[in-house]
XYZ file of C-alpha atoms in Angstrom:
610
model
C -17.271 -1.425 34.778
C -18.818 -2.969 31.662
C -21.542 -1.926 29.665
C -20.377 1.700 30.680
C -22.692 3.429 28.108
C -25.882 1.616 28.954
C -25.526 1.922 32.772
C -24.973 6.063 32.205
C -28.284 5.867 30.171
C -29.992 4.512 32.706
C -28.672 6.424 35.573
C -27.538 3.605 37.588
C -26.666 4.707 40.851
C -23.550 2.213 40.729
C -22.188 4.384 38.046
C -22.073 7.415 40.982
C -20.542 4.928 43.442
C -18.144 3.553 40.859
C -17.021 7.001 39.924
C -16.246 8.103 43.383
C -14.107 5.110 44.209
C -12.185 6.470 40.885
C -11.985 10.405 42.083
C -9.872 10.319 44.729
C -8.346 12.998 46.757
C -4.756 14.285 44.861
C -2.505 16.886 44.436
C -4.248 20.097 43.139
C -3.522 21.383 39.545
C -2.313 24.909 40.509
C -4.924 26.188 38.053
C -6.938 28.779 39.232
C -10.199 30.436 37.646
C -8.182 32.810 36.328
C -6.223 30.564 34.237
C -9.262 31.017 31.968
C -9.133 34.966 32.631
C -5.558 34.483 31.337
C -5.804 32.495 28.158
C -8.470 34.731 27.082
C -7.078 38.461 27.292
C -4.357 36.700 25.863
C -5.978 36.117 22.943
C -8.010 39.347 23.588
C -5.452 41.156 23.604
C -3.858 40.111 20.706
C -6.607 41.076 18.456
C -6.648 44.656 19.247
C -4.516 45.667 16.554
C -7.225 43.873 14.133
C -9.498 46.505 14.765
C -10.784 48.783 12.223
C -12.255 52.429 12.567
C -15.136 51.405 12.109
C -14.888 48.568 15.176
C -15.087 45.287 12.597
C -12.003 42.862 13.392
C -10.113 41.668 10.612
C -8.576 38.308 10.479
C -4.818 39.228 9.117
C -4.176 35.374 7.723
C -7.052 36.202 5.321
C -7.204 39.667 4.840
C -11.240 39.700 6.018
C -13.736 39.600 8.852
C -14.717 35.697 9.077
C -18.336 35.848 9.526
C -18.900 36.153 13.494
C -15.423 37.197 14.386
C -16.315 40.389 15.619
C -19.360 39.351 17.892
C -17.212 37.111 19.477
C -14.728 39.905 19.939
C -17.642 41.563 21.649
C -18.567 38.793 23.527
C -14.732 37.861 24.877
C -13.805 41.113 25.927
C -17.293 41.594 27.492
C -16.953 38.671 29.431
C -13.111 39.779 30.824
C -14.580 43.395 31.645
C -17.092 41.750 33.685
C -14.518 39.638 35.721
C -12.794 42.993 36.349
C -9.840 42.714 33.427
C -9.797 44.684 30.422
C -10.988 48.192 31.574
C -8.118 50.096 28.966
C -10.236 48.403 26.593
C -13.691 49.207 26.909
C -14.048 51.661 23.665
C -12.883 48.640 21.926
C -15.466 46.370 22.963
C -18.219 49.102 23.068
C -16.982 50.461 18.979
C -17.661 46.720 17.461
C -20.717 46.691 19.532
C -22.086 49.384 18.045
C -21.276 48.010 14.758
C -22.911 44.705 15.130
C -26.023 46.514 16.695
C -26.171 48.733 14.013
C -26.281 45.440 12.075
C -29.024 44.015 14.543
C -31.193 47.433 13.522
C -30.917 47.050 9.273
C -30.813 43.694 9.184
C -27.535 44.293 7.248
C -23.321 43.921 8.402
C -20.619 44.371 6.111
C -23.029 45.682 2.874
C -25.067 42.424 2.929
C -27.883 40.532 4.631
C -26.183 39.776 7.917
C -24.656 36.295 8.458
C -24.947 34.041 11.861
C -26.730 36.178 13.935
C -27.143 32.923 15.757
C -24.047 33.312 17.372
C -23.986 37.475 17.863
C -26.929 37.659 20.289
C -25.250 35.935 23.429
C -22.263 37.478 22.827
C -23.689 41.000 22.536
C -25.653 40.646 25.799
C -22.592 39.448 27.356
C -21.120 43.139 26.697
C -24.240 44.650 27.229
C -24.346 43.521 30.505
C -20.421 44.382 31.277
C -20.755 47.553 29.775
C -23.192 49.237 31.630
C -21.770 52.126 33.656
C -18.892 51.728 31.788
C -20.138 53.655 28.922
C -22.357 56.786 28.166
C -26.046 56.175 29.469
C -27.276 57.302 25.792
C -25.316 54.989 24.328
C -26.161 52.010 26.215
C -29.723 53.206 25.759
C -29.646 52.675 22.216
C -28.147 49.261 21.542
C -30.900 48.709 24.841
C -33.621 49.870 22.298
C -31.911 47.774 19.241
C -32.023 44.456 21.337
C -35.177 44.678 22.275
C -36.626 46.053 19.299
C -35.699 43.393 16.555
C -38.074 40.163 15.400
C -35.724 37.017 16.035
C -38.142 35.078 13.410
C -36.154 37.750 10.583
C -32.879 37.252 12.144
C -32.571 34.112 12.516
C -32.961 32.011 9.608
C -32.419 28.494 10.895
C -35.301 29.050 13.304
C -37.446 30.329 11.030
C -36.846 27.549 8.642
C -36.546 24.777 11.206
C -32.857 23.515 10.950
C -32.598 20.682 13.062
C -28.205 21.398 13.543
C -26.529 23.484 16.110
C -27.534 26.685 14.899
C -30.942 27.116 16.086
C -29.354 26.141 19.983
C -26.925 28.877 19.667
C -29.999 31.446 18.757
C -32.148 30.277 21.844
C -29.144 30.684 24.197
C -28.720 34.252 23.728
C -32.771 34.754 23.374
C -32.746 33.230 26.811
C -30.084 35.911 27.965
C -31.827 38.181 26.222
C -35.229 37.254 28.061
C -32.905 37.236 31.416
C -32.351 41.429 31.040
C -35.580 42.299 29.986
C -35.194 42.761 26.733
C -38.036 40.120 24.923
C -40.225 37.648 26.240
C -39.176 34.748 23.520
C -39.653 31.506 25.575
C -42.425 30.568 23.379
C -40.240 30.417 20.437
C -37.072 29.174 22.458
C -39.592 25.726 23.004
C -40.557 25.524 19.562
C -36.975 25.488 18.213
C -35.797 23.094 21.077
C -39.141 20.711 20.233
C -37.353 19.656 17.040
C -33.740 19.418 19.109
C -34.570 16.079 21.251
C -34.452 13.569 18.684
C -30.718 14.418 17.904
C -29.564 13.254 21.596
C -28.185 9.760 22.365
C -29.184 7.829 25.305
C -26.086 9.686 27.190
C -27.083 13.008 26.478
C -23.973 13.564 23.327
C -25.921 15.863 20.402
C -25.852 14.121 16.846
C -24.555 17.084 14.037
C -24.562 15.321 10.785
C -21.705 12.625 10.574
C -21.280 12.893 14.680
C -18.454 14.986 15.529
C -17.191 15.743 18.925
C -17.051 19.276 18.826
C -21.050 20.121 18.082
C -21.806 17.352 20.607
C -19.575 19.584 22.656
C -21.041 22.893 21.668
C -24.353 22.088 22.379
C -24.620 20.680 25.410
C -22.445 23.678 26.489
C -25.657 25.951 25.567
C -27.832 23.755 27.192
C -26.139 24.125 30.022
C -25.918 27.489 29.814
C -29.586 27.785 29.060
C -30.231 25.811 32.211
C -27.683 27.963 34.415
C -29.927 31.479 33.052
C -32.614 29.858 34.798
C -34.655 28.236 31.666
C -37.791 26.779 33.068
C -39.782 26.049 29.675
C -41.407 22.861 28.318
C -37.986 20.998 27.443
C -36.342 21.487 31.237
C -36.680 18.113 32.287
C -35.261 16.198 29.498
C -32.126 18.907 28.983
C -32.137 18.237 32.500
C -30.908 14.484 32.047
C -29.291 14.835 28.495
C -26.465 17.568 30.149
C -25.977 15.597 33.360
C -25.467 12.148 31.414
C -23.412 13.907 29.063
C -20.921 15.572 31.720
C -20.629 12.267 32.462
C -19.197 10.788 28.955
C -17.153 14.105 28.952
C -15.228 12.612 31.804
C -15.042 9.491 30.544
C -13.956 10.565 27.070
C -11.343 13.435 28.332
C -7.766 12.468 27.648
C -5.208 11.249 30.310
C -3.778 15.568 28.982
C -6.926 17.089 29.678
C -7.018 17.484 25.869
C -10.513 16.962 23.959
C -10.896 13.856 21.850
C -10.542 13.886 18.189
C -13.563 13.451 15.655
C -14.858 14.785 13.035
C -14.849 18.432 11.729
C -13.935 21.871 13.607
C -11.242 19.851 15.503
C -7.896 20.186 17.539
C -8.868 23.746 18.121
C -8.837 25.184 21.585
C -12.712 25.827 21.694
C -13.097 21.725 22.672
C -11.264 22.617 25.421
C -13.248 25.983 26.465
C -16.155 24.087 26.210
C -15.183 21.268 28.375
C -14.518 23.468 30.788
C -17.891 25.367 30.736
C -19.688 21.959 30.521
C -17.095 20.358 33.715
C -17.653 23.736 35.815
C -21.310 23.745 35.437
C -21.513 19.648 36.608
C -18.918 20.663 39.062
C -22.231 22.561 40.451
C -24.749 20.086 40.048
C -23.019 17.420 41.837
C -21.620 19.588 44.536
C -25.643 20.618 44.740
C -26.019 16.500 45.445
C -23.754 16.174 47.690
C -21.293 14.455 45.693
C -18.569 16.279 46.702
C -16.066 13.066 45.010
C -17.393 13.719 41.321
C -17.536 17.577 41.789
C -14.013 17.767 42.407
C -13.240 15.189 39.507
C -15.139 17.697 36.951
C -13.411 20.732 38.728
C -10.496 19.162 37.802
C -11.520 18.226 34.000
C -12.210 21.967 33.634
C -8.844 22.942 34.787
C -6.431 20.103 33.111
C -8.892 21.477 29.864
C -7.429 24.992 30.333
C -4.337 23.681 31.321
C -3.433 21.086 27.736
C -4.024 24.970 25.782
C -1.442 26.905 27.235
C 1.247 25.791 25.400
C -0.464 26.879 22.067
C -2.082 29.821 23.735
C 0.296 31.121 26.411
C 4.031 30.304 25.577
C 3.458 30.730 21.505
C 3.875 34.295 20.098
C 1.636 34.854 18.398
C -0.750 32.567 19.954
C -2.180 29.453 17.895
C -5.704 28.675 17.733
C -5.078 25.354 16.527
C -3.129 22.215 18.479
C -0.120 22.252 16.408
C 3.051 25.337 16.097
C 2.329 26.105 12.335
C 2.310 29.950 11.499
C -1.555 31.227 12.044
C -0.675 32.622 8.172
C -0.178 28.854 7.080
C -4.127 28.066 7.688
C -2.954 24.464 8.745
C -5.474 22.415 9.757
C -8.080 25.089 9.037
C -11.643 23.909 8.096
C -14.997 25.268 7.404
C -15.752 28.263 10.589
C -12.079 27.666 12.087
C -10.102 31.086 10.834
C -7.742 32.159 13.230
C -9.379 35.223 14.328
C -12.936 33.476 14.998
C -11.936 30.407 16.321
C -9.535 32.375 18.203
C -11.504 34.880 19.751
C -14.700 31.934 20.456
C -11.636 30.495 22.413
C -11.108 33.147 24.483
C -14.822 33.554 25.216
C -15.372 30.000 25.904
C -12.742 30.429 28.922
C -13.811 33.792 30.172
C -17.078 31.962 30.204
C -15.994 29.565 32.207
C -14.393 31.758 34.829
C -18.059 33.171 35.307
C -19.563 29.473 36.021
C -16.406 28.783 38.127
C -17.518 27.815 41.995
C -13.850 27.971 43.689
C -14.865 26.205 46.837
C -15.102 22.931 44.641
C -11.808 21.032 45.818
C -10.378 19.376 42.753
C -10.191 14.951 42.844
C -8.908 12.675 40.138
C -10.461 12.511 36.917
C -10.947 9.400 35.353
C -8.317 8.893 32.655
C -5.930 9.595 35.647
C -7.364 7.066 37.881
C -7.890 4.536 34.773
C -9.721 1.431 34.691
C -11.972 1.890 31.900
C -13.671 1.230 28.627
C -15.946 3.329 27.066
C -17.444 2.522 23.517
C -19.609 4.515 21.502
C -21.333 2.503 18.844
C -22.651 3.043 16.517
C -23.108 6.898 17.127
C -20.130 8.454 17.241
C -18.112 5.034 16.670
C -15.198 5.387 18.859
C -13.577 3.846 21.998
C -12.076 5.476 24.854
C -9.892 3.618 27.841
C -7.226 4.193 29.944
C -5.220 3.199 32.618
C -2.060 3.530 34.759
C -1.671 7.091 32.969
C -1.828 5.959 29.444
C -5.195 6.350 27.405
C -6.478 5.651 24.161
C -8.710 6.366 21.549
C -10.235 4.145 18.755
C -11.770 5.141 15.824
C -13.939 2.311 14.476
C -15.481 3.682 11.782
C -14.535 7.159 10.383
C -15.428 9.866 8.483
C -12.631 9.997 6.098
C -12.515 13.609 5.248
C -11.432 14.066 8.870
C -9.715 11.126 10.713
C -9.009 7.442 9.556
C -9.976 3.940 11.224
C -7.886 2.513 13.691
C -6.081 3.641 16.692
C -6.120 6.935 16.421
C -4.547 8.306 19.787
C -2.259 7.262 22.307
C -1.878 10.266 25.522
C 0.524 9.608 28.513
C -0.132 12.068 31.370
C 1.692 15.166 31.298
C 3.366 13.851 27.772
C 2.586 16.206 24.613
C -0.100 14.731 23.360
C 0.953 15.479 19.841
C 4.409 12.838 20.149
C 2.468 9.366 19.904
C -0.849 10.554 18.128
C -3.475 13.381 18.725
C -5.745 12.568 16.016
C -5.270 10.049 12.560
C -4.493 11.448 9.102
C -7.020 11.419 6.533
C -6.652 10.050 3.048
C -8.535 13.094 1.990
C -8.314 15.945 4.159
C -11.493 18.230 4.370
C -8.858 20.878 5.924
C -6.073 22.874 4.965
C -2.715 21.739 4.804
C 0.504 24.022 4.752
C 2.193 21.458 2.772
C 1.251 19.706 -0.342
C 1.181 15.788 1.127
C 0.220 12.775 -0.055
C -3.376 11.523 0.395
C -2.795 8.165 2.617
C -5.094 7.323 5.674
C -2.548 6.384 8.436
C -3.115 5.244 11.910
C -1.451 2.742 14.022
C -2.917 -0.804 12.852
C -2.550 -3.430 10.122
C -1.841 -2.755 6.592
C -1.532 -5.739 3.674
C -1.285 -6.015 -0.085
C -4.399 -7.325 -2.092
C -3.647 -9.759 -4.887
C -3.646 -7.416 -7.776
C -0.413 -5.514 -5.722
C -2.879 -2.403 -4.462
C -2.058 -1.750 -0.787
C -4.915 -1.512 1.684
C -5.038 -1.066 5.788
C -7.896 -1.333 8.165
C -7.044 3.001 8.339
C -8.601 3.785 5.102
C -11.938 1.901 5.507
C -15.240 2.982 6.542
C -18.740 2.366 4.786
C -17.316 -0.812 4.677
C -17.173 -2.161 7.802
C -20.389 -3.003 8.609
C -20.391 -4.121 12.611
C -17.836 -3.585 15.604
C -18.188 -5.793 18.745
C -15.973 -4.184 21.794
C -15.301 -7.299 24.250
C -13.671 -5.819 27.849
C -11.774 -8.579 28.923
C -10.274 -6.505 32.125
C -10.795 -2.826 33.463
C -8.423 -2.324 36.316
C -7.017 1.132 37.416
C -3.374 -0.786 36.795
C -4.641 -2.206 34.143
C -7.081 -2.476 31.160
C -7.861 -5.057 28.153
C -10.445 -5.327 25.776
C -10.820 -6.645 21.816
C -12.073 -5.086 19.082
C -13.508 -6.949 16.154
C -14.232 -5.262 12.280
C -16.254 -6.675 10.102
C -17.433 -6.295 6.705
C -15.621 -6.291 3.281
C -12.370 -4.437 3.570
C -10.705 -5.450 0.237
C -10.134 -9.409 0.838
C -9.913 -9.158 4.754
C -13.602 -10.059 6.339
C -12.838 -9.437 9.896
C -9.990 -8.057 11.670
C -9.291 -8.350 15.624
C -7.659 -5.881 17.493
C -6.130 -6.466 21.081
C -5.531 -3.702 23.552
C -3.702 -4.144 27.241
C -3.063 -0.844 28.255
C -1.043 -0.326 32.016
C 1.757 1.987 33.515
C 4.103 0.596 31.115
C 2.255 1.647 28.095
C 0.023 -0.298 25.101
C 0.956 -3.742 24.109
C -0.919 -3.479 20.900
C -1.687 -7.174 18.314
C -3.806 -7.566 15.935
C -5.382 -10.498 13.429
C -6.705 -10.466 9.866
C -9.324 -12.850 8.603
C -8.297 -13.970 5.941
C -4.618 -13.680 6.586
C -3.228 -11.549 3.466
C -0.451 -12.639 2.030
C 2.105 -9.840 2.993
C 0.683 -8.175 6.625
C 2.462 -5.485 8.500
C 1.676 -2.610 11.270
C 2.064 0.639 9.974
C 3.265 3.243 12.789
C 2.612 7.024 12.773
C 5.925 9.206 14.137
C 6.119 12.570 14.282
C 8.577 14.768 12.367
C 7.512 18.326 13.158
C 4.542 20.109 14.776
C 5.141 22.910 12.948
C 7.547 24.671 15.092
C 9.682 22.258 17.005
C 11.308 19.101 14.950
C 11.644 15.396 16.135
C 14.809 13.314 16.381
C 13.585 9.778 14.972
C 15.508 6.865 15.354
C 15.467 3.368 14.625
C 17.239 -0.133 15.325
C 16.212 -3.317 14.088
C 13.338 -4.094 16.503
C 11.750 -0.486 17.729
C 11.429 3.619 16.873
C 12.147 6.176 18.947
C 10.930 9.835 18.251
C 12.670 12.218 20.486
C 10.411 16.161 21.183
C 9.968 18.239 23.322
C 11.645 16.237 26.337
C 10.089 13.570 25.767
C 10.367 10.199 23.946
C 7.842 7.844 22.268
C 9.234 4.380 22.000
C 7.954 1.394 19.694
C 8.855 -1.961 20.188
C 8.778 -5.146 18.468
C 11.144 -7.790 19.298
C 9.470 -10.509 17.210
C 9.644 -7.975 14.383
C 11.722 -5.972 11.587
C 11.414 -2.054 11.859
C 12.218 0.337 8.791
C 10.826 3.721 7.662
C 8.808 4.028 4.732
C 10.280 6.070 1.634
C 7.205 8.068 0.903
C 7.232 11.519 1.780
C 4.986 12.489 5.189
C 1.694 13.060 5.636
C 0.428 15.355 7.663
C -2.971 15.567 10.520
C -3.800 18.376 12.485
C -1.100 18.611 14.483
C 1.784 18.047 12.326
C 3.793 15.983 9.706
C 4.219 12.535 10.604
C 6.241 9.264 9.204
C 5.559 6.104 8.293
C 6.980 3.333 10.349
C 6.833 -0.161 8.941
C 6.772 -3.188 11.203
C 7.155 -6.519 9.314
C 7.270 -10.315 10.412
C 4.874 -9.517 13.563
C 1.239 -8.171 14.376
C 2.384 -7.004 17.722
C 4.160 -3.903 19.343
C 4.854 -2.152 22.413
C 4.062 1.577 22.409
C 5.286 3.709 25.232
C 6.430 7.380 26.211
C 8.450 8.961 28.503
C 10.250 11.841 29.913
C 13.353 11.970 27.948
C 16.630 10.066 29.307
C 20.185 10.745 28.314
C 21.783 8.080 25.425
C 20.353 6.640 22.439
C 22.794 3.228 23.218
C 21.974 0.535 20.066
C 20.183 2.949 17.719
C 21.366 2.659 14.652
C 19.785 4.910 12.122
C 18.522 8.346 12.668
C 16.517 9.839 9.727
């Protein structure tokens, strides 16, 4: 369907009808609501030992309490003791409770003015409402009298100062839950935050953080949503309204082939994308099912669940569990940014998916999502600059401009269904990580794409440009379920090269990938991410004379280019996210074959394994 974006933004009906022919009737996932029950005592669990006397939770990688960590604590195993798990742990929950009330009361947690109470308060009335019975009457009493005694103006500094980022949504979510049990009449203040909120939606309903990344589109829409699910009825209701349902939308559209979240931006390749999809697909999952549109219920059922499902090997079949997308020790701090500890971003994991088991309607019967069914491109330009397509079980996404502290230009991912998404490519690697990185690596940008040497001998590739590309056109040339093609052209002044065109053909047998520099450099070739180790588990890379393989997991990730000459590059890895990666070097050619597959016996004319 062309012009994907603009037809969601208007709400043409032919989008509905187009993406019910797509969610057909298949094979159930297995995954039940309590899937999400189970990731999150999981992680629940695990941070019991992290407890002090005094109820804070200490994050051992870092020897202290991240700021938030132990609301969230509050808030995960208050939201598992409400779905009937967790009983032998209610003193748990009920000891940091009292801590952060006692915060709430003095306006002061761990000896200083407290931090975030933005993201306590809907936490702390998730346990407050779990709790009750479950706990002395006195006590419950008291942090009763706490939450309903304090001024939100004095807690809450980004409302009071009118920050126009995600924190102010968080603090109106949990005033609306607070407002829900009788404990403040706030919904003046909840519209006056929210008046300043509008202007930072697209036309499809994604939220704008500064420098667009996925996650805080994610985040906030998953508090609207929320806000609209507690019953919100104030000033901003209508246009919420149509900003969450065009946005669960684009989260369907943008979910990988996995189920995994897409990459951009900061707070990344953590499992919180994924508990947030499946808040945001379980509460659409309602609102269509409330239309009658029983096709793209089941299709955002089903996005919920494969969301859950892409986590478990980090979450479920690691010990101890990772909080990140890749098998590095949680002590390592790999891939770690600003807010992502492995005790917070942990523990917001696990109450993102106990969340979700509480929005979960089970008599929602699950239908294709569309990266399964295929037969699509999506581009967002210029907000959030990206591409998203897939078909025949292979999908892709395109980063056409990025913010180089956290991904690179280029093609960028590269999922098969079922396939671990970290094999091909999760995410790029940054010339100049704003993360942590167990390793010290190299600072080169490094995607799949071209890469060519200027005149003065200085290497350059499309991956490591940015505020110099200064317009992308995206031309679909074919969107078939079986298959889908489109072009993308660059321009703008990267190094001598004034436009570069990209073709994508993406089917059941993979990506047949070619691109074109204007002007043609002198020396051209395709640079090729492969993975050597995730962190835990270690590639077997190969090459002959026309193609890599990379071997993991039981799987294999094949590149071919018969017109071409394949060899490895002799600097040391670099490293994204998810692991340490390669460089492969295609010369003589601007065109490859990329494909994976479940791994087959016999490596039969490879000829160098490295």
């Amino acid at each position: 369907m062309d012009n994907l974006r603009q037809r969601i933004a208007s709400d043409d009906p032919d989008v509905r009808a187009w993406l019910e022919t797509l969610a057909a009737p298949t094979q159930p996932t297995g995954l039940t609501r309590d899937t999400y029950l189970d990731l999150a005592e999981t992680i629940a669990r695990a941070a019991i030992p992290w407890q002090r006397g005094d109820g804070l939770i200490m994050d051992q990688t870092v020897g202290d309490e991240p700021a938030t960590t132990t609301a969230r604590f509050v808030g995960a195993l208050g939201l598992l003791i409400g779905a009937g798990r967790c009983d032998d742990l209610v003193e748990h929950c009920a000891l940091s409770m009292d801590l952060c009330c006692a915060g709430y009361e003095t306006g002061v947690f761990k000896g200083q003015p407290i931090y975030g109470a933005e993201f306590f308060t809907k936490e702390l009335m998730y346990a407050y409402v779990a709790l009750r019975g479950k706990v002395a009457a006195g006590r419950h009493r008291r942090w009763q009298t706490i939450l309903a005694g304090y001024d939100p103006l004095k807690l809450y500094p980004s409302i009071r100062d009118g920050a126009t980022h995600n924190f102010p949504i968080y603090a109106v979510t949990g005033e609306l839950l607070r407002g829900a049990e009788g404990l403040g009449d706030c919904q003046e203040l909840i519209d006056d935050a929210l008046e300043s909120q509008r202007a930072n939606f697209t036309d499809i309903g994604m939220y704008r953080d500064p420098n667009d990344p996925i996650t805080y589109d994610l985040t906030v829409r998953h508090q609207l949503g929320l806000m609209l699910s507690y019953g919100y009825e104030g000033r901003h209701r209508d246009w919420m309204d149509r900003a969450t349902a065009r946005g669960g939308l684009a989260t369907l559209l943008f979910q990988s082939v996995t189920g995994q979240s897409p990459f951009g931006g900061r707070s990344n390749q953590f499992h919180i994308q994924e508990g947030m999809i499946a808040g945001i697909c379980e509460l659409e999952a309602r609102r269509w099912t409330q239309e009658g549109n029983v096709a793209v219920a089941g299709a955002l059922k089903r996005a919920a669940r494969r969301a859950a499902g892409v986590c478990r090997p980090w979450i479920s079949d690691m010990e101890p569990f990772r909080q990140t997308k890749s098998g590095f020790a949680p002590e390592l701090r790999h891939g770690i940014d600003s807010g992502g500890e492995y005790s917070c971003y942990g523990l917001l994991a696990a109450s993102l998916f106990a969340t979700a088991w509480h929005l979960a309607d089970e008599t929602i019967e699950e239908r294709l999502t569309p990266a399964e069914a295929g037969g699509y491109v999506l581009t967002l330009w210029p907000e959030f600059h990206k591409v998203f397509a897939s078909a025949g079980g292979t999908h892709v996404e395109i980063d056409l401009k990025a913010d180089l502290e956290k991904d690179a230009t280029g093609l960028g991912r590269i999922h098969r269904a079922d396939a671990p998404p970290e094999l091909a490519l999760s995410m790029p690697i940054s010339p100049q990580p704003g993360y942590s990185l167990c390793t010290p690596v190299p600072g080169r940008a490094l995607a799949l794409g071209p890469a060519w040497r200027e005149a003065d001998g200085a290497e350059a590739s499309l991956a490591q440009f940015s505020t110099e590309i200064e317009d992308v056109a995206v031309t679909v040339l074919r969107a078939d379920p079986e298959h889908t093609e489109f072009d993308i052209e660059y321009t703008g002044r990267m190094g001598s090269v004034r436009r570069i065109t990209e073709r994508y053909r993406l089917s059941a047998e993979g990506l047949a990938y070619s691109v074109s520099p204007e002007p043609m450099p002198g020396r051209v070739w395709l640079t090729v991410p492969l993975l050597v180790t995730d962190g835990l588990v270690h590639s077997r890379i190969a090459r002959a004379e026309h193609a890599f393989l990379v071997s993991y997991r039981g799987w294999t990730y094949s590149v071919s280019a018969p017109e071409g000459r394949c060899a490895l590059d002799w600097r040391p890895a670099v490293a994204n996210r998810n692991g340490l990666y390669r460089t492969g070097i295609i010369e003589d050619t601007l065109a490859a074959h990329l494909r994976i597959d479940a791994e087959r016996g016999g490596d039969t004319g490879w000829v160098e394994k490295a």
